mmCIF file with all atom_site columns, C-alpha atoms and ligand atoms in Angstrom:
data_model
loop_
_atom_site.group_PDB
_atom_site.id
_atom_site.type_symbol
_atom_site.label_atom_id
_atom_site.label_alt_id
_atom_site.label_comp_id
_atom_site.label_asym_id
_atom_site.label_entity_id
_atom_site.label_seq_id
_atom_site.pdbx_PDB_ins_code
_atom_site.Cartn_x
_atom_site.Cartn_y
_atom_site.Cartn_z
_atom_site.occupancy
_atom_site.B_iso_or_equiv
_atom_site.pdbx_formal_charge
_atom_site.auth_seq_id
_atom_site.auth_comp_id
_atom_site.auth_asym_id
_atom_site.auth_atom_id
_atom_site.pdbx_PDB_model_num
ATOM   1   C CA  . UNK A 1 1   ? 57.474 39.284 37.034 1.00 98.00 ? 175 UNK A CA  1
ATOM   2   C CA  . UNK A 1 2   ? 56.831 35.622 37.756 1.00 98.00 ? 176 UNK A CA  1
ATOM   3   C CA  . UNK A 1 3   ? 53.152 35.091 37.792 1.00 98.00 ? 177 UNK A CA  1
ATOM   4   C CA  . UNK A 1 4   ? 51.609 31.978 39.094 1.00 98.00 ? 178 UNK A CA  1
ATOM   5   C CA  . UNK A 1 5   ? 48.191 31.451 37.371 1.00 98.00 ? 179 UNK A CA  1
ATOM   6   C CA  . UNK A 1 6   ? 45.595 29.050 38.723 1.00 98.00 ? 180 UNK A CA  1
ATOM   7   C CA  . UNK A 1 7   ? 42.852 27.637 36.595 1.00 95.00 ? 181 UNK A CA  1
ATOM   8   C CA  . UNK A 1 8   ? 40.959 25.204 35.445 1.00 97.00 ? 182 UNK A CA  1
ATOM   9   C CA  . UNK A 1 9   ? 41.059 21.695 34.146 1.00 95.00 ? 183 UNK A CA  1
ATOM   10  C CA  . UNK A 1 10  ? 37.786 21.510 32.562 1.00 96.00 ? 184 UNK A CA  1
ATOM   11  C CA  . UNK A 1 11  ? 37.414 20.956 29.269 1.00 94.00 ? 185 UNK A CA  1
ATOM   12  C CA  . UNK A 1 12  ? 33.448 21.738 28.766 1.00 96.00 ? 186 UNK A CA  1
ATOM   13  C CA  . UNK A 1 13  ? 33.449 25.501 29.767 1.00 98.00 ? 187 UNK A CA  1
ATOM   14  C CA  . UNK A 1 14  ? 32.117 28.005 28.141 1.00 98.00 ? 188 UNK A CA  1
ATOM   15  C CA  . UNK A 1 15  ? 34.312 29.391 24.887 1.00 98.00 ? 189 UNK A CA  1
ATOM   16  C CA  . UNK A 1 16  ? 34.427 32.375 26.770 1.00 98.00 ? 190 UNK A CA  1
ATOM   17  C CA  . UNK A 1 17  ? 36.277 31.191 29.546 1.00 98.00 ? 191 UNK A CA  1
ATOM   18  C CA  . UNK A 1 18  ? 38.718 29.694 26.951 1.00 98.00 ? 192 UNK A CA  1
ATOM   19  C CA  . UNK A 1 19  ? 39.399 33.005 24.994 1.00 98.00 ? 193 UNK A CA  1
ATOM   20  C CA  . UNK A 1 20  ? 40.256 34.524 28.278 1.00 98.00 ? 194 UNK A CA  1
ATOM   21  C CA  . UNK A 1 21  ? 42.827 32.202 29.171 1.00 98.00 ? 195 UNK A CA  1
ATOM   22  C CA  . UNK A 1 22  ? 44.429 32.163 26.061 1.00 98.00 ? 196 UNK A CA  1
ATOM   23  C CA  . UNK A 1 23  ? 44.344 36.281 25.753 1.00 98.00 ? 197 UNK A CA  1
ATOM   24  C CA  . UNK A 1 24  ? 45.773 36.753 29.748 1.00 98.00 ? 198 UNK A CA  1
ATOM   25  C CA  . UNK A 1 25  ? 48.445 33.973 28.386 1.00 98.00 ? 199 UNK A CA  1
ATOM   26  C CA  . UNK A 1 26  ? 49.027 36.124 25.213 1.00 98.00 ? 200 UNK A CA  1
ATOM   27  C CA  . UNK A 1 27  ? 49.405 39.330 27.241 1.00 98.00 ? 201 UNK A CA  1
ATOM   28  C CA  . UNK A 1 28  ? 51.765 37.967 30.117 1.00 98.00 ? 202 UNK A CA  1
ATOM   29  C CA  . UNK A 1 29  ? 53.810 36.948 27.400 1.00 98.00 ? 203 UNK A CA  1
ATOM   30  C CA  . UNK A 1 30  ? 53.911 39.584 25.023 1.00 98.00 ? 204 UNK A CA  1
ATOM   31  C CA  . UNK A 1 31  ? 54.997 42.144 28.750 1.00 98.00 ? 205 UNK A CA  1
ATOM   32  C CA  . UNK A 1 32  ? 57.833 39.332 29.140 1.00 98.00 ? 206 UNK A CA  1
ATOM   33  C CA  . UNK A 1 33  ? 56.209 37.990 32.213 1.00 98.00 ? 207 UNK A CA  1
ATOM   34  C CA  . UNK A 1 34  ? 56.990 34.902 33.183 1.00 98.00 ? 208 UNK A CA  1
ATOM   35  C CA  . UNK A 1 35  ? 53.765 32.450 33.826 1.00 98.00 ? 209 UNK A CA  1
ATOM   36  C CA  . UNK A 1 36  ? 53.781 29.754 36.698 1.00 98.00 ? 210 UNK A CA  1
ATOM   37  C CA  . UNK A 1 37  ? 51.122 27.032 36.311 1.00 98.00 ? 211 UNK A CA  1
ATOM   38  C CA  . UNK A 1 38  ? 49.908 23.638 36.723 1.00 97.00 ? 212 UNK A CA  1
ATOM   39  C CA  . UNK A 1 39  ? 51.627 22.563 33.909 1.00 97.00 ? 213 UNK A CA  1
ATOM   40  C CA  . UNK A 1 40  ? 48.460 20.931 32.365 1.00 95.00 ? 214 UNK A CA  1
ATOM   41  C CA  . UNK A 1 41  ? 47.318 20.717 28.754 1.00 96.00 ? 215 UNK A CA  1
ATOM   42  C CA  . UNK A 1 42  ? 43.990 20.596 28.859 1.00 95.00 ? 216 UNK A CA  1
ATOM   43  C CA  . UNK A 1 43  ? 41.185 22.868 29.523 1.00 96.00 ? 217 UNK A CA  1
ATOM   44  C CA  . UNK A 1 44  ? 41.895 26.596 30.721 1.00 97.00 ? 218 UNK A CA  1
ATOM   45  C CA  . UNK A 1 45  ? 45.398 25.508 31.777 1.00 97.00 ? 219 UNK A CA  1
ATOM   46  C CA  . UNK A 1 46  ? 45.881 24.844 28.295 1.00 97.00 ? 220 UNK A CA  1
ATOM   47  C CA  . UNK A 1 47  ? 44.492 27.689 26.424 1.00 98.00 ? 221 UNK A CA  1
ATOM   48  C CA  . UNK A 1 48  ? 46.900 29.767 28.989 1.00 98.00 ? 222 UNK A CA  1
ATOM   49  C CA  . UNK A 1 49  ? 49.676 28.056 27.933 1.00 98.00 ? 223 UNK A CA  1
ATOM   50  C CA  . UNK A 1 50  ? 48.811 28.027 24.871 1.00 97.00 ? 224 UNK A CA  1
ATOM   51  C CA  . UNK A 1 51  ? 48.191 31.948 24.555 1.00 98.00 ? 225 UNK A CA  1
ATOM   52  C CA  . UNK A 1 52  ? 51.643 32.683 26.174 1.00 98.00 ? 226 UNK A CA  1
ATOM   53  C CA  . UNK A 1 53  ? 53.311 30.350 23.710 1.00 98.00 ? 227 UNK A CA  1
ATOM   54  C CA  . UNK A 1 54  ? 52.503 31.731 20.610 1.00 98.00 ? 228 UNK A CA  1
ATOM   55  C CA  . UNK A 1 55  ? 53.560 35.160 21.937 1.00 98.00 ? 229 UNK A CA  1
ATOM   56  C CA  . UNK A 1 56  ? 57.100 33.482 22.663 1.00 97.00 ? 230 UNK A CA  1
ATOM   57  C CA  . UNK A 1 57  ? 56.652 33.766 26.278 1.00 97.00 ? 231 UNK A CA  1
ATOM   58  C CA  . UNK A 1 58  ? 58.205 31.400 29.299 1.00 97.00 ? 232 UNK A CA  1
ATOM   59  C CA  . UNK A 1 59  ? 56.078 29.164 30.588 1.00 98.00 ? 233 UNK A CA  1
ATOM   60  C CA  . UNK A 1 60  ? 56.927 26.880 33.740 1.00 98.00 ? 234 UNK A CA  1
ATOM   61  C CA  . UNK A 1 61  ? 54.799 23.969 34.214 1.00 97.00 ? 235 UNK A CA  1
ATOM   62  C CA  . UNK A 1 62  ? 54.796 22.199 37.734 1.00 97.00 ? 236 UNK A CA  1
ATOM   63  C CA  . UNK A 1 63  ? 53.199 19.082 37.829 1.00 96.00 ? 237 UNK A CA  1
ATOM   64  C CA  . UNK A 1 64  ? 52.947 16.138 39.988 1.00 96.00 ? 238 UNK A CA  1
ATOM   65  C CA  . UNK A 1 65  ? 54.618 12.827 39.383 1.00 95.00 ? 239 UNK A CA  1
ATOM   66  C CA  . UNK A 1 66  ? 51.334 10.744 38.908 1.00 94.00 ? 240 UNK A CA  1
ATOM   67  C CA  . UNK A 1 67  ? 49.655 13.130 36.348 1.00 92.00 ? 241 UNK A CA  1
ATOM   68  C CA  . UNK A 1 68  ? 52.887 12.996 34.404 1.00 89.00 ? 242 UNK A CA  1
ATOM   69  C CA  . UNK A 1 69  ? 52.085 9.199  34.573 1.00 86.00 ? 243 UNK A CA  1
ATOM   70  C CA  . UNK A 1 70  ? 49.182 9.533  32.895 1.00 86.00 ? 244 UNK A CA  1
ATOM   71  C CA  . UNK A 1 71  ? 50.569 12.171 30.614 1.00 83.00 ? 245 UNK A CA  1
ATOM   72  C CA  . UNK A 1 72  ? 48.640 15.159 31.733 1.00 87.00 ? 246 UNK A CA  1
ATOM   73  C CA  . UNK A 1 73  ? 51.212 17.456 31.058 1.00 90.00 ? 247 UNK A CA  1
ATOM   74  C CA  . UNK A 1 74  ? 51.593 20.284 28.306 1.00 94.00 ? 248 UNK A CA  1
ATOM   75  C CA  . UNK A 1 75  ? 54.036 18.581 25.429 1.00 93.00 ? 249 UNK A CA  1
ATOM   76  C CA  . UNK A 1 76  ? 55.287 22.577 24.093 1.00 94.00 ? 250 UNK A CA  1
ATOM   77  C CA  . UNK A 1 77  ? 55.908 24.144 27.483 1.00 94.00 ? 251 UNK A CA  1
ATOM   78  C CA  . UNK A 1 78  ? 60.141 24.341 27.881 1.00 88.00 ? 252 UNK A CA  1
ATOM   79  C CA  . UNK A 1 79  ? 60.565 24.277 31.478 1.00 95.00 ? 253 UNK A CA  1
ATOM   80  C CA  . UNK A 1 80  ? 58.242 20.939 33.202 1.00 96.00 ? 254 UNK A CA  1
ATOM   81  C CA  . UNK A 1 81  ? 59.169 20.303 37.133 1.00 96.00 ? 255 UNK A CA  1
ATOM   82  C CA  . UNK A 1 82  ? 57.995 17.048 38.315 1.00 96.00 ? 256 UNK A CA  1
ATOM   83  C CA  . UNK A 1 83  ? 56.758 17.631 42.326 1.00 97.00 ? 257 UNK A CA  1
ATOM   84  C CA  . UNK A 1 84  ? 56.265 14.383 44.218 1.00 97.00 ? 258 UNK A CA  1
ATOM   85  C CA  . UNK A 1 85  ? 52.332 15.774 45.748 1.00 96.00 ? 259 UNK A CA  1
ATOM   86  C CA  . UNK A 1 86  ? 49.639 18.249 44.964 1.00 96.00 ? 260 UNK A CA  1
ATOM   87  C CA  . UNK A 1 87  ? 51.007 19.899 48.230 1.00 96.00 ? 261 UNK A CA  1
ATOM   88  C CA  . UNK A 1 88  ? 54.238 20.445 46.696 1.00 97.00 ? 262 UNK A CA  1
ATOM   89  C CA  . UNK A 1 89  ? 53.020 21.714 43.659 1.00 97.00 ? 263 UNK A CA  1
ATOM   90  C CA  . UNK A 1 90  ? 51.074 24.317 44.973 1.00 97.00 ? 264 UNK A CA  1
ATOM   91  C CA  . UNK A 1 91  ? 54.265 25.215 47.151 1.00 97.00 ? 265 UNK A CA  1
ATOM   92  C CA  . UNK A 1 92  ? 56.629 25.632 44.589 1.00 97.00 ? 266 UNK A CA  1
ATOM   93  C CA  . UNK A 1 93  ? 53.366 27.594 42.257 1.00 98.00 ? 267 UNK A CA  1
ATOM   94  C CA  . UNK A 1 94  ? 53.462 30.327 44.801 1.00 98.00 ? 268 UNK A CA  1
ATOM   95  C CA  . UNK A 1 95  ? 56.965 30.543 46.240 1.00 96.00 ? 269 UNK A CA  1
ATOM   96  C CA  . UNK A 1 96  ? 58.455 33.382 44.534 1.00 95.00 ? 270 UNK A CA  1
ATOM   97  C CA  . UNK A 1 97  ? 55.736 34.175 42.763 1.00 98.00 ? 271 UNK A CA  1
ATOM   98  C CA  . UNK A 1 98  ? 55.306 38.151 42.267 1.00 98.00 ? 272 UNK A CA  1
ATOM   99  C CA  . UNK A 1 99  ? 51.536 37.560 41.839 1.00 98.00 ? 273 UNK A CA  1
ATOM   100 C CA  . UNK A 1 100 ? 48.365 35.412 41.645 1.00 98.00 ? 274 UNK A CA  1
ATOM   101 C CA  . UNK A 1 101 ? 45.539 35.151 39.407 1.00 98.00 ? 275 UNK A CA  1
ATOM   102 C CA  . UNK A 1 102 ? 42.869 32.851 39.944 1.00 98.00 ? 276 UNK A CA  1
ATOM   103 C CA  . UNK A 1 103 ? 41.349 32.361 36.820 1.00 98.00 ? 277 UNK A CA  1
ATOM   104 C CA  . UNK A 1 104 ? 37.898 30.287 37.115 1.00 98.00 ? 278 UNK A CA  1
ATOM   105 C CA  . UNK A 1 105 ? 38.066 26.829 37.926 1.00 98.00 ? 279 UNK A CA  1
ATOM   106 C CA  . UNK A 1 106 ? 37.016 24.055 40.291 1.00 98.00 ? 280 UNK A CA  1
ATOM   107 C CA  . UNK A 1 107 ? 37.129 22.204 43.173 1.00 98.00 ? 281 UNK A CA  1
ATOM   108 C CA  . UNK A 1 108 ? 41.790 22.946 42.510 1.00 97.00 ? 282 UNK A CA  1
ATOM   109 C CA  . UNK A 1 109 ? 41.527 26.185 41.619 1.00 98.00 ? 283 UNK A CA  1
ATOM   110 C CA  . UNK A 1 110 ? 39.961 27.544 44.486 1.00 98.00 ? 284 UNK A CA  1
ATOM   111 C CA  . UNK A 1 111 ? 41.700 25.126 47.135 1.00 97.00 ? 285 UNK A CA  1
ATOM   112 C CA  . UNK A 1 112 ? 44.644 27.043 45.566 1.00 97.00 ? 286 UNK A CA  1
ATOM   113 C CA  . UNK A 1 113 ? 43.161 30.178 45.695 1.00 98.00 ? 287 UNK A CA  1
ATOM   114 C CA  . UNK A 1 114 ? 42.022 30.051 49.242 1.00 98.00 ? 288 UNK A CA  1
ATOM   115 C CA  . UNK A 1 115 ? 45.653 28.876 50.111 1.00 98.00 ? 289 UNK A CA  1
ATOM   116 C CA  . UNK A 1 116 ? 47.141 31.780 48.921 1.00 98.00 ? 290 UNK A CA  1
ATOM   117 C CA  . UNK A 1 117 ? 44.712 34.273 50.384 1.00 98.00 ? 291 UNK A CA  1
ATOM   118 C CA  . UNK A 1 118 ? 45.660 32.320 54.183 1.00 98.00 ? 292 UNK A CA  1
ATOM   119 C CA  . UNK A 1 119 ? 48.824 32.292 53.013 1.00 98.00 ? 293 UNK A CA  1
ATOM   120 C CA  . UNK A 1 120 ? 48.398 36.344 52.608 1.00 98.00 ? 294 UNK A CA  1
ATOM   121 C CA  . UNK A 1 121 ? 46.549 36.738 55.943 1.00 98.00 ? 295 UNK A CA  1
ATOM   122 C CA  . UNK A 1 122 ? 48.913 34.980 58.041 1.00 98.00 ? 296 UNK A CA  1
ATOM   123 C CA  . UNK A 1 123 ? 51.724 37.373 56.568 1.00 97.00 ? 297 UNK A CA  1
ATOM   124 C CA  . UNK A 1 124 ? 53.091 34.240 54.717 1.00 97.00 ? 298 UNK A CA  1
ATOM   125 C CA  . UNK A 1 125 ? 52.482 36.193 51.500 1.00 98.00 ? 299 UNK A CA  1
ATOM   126 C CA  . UNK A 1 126 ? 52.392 39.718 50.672 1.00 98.00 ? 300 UNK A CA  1
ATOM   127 C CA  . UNK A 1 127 ? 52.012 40.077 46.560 1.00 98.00 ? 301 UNK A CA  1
ATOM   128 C CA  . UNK A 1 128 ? 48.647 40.576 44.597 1.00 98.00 ? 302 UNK A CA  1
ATOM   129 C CA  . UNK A 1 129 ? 45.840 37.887 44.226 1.00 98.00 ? 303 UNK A CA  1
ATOM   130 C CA  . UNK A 1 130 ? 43.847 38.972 41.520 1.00 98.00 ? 304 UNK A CA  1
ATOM   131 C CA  . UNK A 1 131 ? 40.661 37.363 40.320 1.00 98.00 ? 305 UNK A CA  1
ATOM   132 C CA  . UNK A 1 132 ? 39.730 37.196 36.810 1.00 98.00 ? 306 UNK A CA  1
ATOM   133 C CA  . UNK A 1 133 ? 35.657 37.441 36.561 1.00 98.00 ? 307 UNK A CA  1
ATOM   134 C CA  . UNK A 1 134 ? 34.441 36.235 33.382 1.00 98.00 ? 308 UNK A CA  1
ATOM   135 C CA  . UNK A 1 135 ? 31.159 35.861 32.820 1.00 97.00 ? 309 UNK A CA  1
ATOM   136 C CA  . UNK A 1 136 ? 30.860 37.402 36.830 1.00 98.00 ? 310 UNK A CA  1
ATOM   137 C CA  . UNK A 1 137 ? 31.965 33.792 37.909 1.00 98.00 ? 311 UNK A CA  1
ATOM   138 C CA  . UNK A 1 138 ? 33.547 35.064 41.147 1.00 98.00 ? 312 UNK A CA  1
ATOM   139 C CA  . UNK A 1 139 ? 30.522 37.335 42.437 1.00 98.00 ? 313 UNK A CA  1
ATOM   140 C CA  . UNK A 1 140 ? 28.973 34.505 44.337 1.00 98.00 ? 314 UNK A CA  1
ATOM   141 C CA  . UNK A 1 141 ? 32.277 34.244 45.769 1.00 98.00 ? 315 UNK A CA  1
ATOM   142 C CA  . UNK A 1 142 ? 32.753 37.914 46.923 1.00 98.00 ? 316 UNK A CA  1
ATOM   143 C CA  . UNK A 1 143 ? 28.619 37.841 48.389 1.00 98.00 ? 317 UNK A CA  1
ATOM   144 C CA  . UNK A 1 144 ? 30.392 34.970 50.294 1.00 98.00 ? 318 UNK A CA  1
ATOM   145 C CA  . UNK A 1 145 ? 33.404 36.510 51.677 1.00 98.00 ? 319 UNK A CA  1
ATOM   146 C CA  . UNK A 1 146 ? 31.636 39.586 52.410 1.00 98.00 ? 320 UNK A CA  1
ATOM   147 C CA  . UNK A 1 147 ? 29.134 37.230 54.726 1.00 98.00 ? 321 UNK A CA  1
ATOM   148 C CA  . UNK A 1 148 ? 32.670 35.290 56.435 1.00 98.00 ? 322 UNK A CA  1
ATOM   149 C CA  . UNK A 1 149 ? 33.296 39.227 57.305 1.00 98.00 ? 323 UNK A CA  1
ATOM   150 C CA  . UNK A 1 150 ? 30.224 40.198 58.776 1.00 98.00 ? 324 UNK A CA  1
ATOM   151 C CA  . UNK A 1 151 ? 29.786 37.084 60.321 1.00 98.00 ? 325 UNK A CA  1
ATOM   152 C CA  . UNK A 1 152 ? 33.359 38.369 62.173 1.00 98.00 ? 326 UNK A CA  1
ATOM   153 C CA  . UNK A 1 153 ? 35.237 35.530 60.512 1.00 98.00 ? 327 UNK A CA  1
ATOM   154 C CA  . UNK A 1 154 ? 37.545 37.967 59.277 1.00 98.00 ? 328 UNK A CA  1
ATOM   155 C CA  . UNK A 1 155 ? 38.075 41.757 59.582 1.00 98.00 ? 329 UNK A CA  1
ATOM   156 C CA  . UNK A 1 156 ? 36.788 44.063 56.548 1.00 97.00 ? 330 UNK A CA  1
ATOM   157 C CA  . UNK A 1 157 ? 40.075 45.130 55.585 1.00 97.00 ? 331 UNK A CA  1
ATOM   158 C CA  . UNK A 1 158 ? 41.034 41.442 54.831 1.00 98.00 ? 332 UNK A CA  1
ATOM   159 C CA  . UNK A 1 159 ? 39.090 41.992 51.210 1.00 98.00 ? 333 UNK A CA  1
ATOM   160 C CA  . UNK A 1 160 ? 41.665 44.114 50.389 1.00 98.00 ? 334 UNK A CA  1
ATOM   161 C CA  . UNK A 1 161 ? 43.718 40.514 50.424 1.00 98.00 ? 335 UNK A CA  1
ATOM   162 C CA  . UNK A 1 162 ? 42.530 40.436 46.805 1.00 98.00 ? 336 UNK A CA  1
ATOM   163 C CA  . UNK A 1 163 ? 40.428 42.318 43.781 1.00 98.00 ? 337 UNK A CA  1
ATOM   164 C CA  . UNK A 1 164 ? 38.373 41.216 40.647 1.00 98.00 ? 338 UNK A CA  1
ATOM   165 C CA  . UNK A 1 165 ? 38.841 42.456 37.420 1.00 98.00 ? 339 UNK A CA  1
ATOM   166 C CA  . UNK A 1 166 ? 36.076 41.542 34.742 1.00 98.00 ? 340 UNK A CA  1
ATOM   167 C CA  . UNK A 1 167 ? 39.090 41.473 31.096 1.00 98.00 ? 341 UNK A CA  1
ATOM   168 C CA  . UNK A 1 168 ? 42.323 39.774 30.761 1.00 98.00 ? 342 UNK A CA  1
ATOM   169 C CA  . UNK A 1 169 ? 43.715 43.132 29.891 1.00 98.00 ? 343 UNK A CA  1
ATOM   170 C CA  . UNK A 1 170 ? 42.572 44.756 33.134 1.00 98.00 ? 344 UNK A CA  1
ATOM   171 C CA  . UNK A 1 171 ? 44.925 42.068 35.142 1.00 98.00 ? 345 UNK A CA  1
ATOM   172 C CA  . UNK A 1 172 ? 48.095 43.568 35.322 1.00 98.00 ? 346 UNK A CA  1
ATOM   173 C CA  . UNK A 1 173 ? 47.298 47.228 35.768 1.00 98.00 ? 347 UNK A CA  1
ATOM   174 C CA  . UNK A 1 174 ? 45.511 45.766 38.497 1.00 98.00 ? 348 UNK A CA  1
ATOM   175 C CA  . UNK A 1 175 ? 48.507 44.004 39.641 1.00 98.00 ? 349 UNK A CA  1
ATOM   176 C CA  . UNK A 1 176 ? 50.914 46.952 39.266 1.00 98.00 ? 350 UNK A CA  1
ATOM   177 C CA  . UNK A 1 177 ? 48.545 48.611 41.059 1.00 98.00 ? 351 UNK A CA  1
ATOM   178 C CA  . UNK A 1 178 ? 47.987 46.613 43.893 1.00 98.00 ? 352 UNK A CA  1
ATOM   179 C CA  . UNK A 1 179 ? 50.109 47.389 46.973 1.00 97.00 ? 353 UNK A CA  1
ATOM   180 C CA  . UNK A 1 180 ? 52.443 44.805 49.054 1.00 97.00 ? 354 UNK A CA  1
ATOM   181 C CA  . UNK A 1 181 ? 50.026 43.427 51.668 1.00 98.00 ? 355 UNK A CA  1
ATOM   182 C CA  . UNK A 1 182 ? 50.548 45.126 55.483 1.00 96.00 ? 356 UNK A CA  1
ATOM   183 C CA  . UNK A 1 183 ? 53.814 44.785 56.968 1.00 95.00 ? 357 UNK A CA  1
ATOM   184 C CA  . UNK A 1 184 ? 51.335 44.211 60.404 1.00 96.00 ? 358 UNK A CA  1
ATOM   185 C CA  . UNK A 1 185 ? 49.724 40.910 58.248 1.00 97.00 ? 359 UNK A CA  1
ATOM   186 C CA  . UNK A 1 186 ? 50.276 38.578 61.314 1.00 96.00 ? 360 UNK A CA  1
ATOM   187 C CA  . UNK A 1 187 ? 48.528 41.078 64.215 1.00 94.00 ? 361 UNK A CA  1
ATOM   188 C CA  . UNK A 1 188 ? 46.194 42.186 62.087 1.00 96.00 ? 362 UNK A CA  1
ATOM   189 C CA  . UNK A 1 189 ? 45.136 38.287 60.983 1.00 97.00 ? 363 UNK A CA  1
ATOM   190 C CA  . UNK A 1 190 ? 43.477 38.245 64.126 1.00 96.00 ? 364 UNK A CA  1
ATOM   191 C CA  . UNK A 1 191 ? 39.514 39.064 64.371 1.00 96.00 ? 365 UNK A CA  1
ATOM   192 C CA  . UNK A 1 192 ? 39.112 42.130 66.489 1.00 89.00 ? 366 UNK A CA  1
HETATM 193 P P1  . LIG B 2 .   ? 40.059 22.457 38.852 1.00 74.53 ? 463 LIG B P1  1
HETATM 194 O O1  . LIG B 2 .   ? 39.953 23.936 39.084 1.00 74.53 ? 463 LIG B O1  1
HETATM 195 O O2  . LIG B 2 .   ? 39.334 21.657 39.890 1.00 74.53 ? 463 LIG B O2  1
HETATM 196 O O3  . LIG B 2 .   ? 39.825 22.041 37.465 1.00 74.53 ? 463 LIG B O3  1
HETATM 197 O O4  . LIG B 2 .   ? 41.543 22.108 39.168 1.00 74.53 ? 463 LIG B O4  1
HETATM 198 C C1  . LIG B 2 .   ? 42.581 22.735 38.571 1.00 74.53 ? 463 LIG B C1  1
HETATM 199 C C2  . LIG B 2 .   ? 43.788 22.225 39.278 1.00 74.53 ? 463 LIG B C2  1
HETATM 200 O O5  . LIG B 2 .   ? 43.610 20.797 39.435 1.00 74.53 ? 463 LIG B O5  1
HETATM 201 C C3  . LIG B 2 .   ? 45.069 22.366 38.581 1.00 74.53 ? 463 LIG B C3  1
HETATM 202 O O6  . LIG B 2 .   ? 45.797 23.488 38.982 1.00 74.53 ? 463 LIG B O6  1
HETATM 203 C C4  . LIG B 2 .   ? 45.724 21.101 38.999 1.00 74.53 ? 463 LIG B C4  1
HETATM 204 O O7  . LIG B 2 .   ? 46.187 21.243 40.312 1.00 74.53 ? 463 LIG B O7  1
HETATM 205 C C5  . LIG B 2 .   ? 44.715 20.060 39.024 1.00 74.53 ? 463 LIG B C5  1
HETATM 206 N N1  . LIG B 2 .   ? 44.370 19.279 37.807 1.00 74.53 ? 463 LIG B N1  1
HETATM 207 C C6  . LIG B 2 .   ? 43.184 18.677 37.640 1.00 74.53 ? 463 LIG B C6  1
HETATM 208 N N2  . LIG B 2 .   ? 43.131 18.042 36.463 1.00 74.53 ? 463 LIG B N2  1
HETATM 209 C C7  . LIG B 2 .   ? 44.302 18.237 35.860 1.00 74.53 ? 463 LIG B C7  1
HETATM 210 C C8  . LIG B 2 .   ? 44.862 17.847 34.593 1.00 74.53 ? 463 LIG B C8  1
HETATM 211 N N3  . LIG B 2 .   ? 44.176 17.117 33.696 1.00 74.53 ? 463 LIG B N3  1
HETATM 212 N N4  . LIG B 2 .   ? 46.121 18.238 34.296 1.00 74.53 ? 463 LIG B N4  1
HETATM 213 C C9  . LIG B 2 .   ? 46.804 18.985 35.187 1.00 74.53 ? 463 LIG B C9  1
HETATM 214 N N5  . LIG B 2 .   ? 46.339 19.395 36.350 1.00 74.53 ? 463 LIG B N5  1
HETATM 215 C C10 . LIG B 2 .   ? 45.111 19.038 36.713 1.00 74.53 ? 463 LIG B C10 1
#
């Protein structure tokens, strides 16, 4: 599978975080996935990369033209695409993807999150978006969506648009798990 990973830049995390980035990079690689990413080196973009890379895995870094200016990108990855925008990049992160996982992150990670769950709703998207939950980081985030649901901002059976898992090692069982999104995405995107 190509997996497109979104995470974090931050640098000042908790270890925890860290370890988790590096062991779901470790065990995409070492099940011959190939990981999709922002292509950065530092914070939990990094210790992804860096996970997958000592397992020999692929890594695909896609990065825009003025953080390669500045050198943001990872130096050991073996396949670096230079995108002209941020829009781009998170274009060519999900196109042909076979899956997401949103790792923790900031202010990017969930702008790229949310894009692919629209993306998913709109029947633009149909593959699993899976949440990694260290540390319960995305609770506040699922108390959220389930309020956008009551509130009849979206139906109920939209959650099923994406799960949590709490370990790296419970992400791609839950993937393999996960069914194709409904072939009735675009009818059903509508609040009834
Ligand atoms: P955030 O979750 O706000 O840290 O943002 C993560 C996303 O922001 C990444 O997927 C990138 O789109 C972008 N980003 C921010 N800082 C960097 C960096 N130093 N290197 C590469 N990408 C970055």
């Amino acid at each position: 599978m190509r997996i497109c990973v979104y995470c974090a830049s931050s640098q000042m995390c908790d270890a925890a975080y860290h370890a988790a980035a590096r062991r779901l990079g470790e065990l995409l690689a070492e099940d011959g996935h190939v990981i999709v990413y922002g292509g950065g080196a530092v914070g939990l973009m990094g210790s992804l990369a860096d996970g997958a890379l000592t397992r020999g895995g692929k890594v695909i870094g896609i990065i825009p033209r003025f953080m390669r200016e500045v050198e943001w990108q990872h130096a050991g990855i073996e396949e670096l695409e230079i995108v002209e925008d941020m829009r781009e990049r998170k274009h060519r992160l999900l196109t042909g993807s076979d899956a997401v996982v949103a790792l923790p992150g900031g202010c990017g990670t969930l702008e790229e999150l949310f894009e692919a769950i629209t993306l998913k709703r709109l029947g633009l998207y149909f593959n699993p978006i899976v949440l990694l939950n260290t540390h319960d980081f995305y609770a506040p985030l699922q108390t959220f969506m389930q309020k956008v649901i009551d509130e009849r901002f979206m139906n109920p059976g939209h959650a099923a648009m994406w799960s949590l898992v709490d370990t790296p090692e419970q992400v791609l069982p839950e993937i393999q798990r996960t069914p194709k999104w409904r072939e009735d995405a675009r009818d059903y995107a509508v609040v009834r």
